[in-house]
Amino acid sequence: MTSEVIIDAGQKDISIALLEDKKLVEYQNEPRSASFSVGNIYIAKVKKLMPGLNACFVDVGFERDAFLHYLDLGNQFNSYAKYLKQVQSDRKKLYPISKATHLPDLQKEGSISTTLSVGQEVLVQIVKEPISTKGPRLTCELSFAGRYLVLIPFDDKVSVSSKIKSGEERARLKQLIHSIKPKNFGVIVRTVAEGKRVAELDSELKILLKRWEEAINKVQKTQTRPQLVFEETSRAVALLRDLFNPTYENIYVNDTDICKEVREYVQLIAPEKVDIVKPYTGSVPIFDNFNVTKQLKSGFGKTVNYKHGAYLIIEHTEAMHVVDVNSGNRTRSANGQEANALDVNLGAADELARQLRLRDMGGIIIVDFIDMNLAEDRQMLYERMCKNMQQDRARHNILPLSKFGLMQITRQRVRPAMDLNVEETCPTCFGKGKIKSSILFTDQLESKIENLVKKIGVKKFYLHVHPYVAAYINQGFISLKRRWQMKYGCGVHIVPSQKMAFLQYEFYDSKKQFIDMKEEIETK
């Protein structure tokens, strides 16, 4: 299996698509204005204690206060709190963590009321994005994640991933990390560190230590609260950090700055693979070129078709996701109803595993498969689902089919499920239901071009239109595009974009900056 990452850096947002064998399996979209907050560390103040929940609310600058449970304070909270006071007591000289004293571990049966007070400053890290009406979830057990290692301040233990089975390799890694890690720091060795040399691990450990030092320096020198002291790497790099594997063939980026950033990161973690990061300079939108747009349009929405007329219906409720499997207008199998049901269900298991990753669905998922009578068929379906979910990075649990033919799945939820609206609002009538005659569309475009060239003074621009409209504008020896160029003395580039609705258009200047030429009055 080969994997490719496509990064589309637009003017308003950044989208990242992961393709496995050219098939879209993961998609992330983040507005430029919003930041991905899981992993961010804040110095903030306790706003309200909730003794009944044994928790408190902390103001970290979000619309809703963040939630911090007593059990998320961590065993080393007393040591953290004392060190925090020592750091803030001297604004000029930083108190080194190597000299920090270890206090007794926090009692598991303790109370939030006796541990924290309103207005007390705490160093917290976000572990869950704000979802729906809930604020972010916090922890005081800080961690700095890298490709091979996770650095944990105030924890002297070295742990090795349980997925590394070789006892000899586990012992080697433990001894190696103990020899290079500084005092008062714990380290978790990740699975991908298996077989790595000391130089690679030491290099990453130094990078993680530098992040901690920068964070604690901000705590010492700033007085505003709440204050962001450590921000996770950019969305593109954060996704790559968790996903990157040697099977990647290409990483395409259509933005020079982000391409440079990604290239530097790959140079750091896998120097031999740095050449797979490539800038995309094609005239066709990057997602259209790699067939991502079409897969997005068909992969999201309430109904998802998969093979031979069968389809899934995916509904999201407040409590869970519900998936119904339908055979549709599929031709019945010659081997009978049981074989037909098994084939439809196995196809559904393949598609559902992809949908869970693609939409990042979390919480409880209930799947209503087509009823099957044979126990061996039900077992085969369960095993197929388990095998498909092995590629999923999120923690999950799958139960065998119940006697009602329902499969229950729980999947780790870190951020809200991706919900992409694939229905298009009419760009021409703005929902009024009446538009100008379609035959006049090119005349309307010409008037916009005239206005752009003569009044605004833009001589070179890109016009994004639906692929069918682009084909019409470009057809013929003396095409419509050529006539516009000769008439107005402009450099117009027609870009066929699958994101555009049939009579939709967008203008961009020579620097690919959007030019708003849309007027609602056009529809009257």
Short mmCIF file of C-alpha atoms in Angstrom, two decimals, residues 37-48 55-62 64-74 112 116 122-130 134-142 226:
data_model
loop_
_atom_site.label_atom_id
_atom_site.label_comp_id
_atom_site.label_asym_id
_atom_site.label_seq_id
_atom_site.Cartn_x
_atom_site.Cartn_y
_atom_site.Cartn_z
CA SER A 37 -5.54 23.57 20.22
CA VAL A 38 -4.93 19.97 21.39
CA GLY A 39 -1.42 19.91 22.85
CA ASN A 40 -1.30 23.65 23.56
CA ILE A 41 -0.04 24.60 27.04
CA TYR A 42 -1.39 27.59 29.00
CA ILE A 43 -0.59 29.30 32.27
CA ALA A 44 -4.08 30.11 33.53
CA LYS A 45 -6.15 30.75 36.64
CA VAL A 46 -8.73 28.54 38.34
CA LYS A 47 -12.10 30.23 37.86
CA LYS A 48 -14.56 28.01 39.72
CA ALA A 55 -13.24 19.17 39.35
CA CYS A 56 -12.78 22.83 38.50
CA PHE A 57 -13.20 25.22 35.58
CA VAL A 58 -10.15 27.07 34.27
CA ASP A 59 -10.14 30.15 32.05
CA VAL A 60 -7.78 29.51 29.12
CA GLY A 61 -9.26 32.17 26.85
CA PHE A 62 -11.89 30.08 25.06
CA ARG A 64 -16.35 28.36 27.39
CA ASP A 65 -14.19 27.66 30.42
CA ALA A 66 -12.05 24.52 30.26
CA PHE A 67 -12.72 21.50 32.49
CA LEU A 68 -10.02 20.06 34.79
CA HIS A 69 -10.80 16.96 36.88
CA TYR A 70 -8.94 16.15 40.10
CA LEU A 71 -7.60 12.90 38.60
CA ASP A 72 -6.13 14.90 35.67
CA LEU A 73 -3.92 16.93 38.03
CA GLY A 74 -1.41 14.07 37.90
CA ILE A 112 -10.21 19.39 44.49
CA LEU A 116 -6.77 24.12 44.48
CA VAL A 122 -1.92 26.36 37.07
CA LEU A 123 0.08 25.10 34.09
CA VAL A 124 -2.34 23.10 31.94
CA GLN A 125 -2.40 21.32 28.58
CA ILE A 126 -5.43 20.80 26.34
CA VAL A 127 -6.22 17.12 25.67
CA LYS A 128 -9.64 17.57 24.02
CA GLU A 129 -10.94 20.28 21.71
CA PRO A 130 -14.14 22.11 22.71
CA LYS A 134 -18.50 21.65 26.13
CA GLY A 135 -15.29 23.60 26.71
CA PRO A 136 -11.82 22.07 26.28
CA ARG A 137 -10.66 19.23 28.56
CA LEU A 138 -7.40 19.86 30.44
CA THR A 139 -4.61 17.96 32.16
CA CYS A 140 -1.74 19.09 34.39
CA GLU A 141 0.40 16.13 33.28
CA LEU A 142 2.28 18.01 30.56
CA PRO A 226 -4.36 33.24 30.60
#
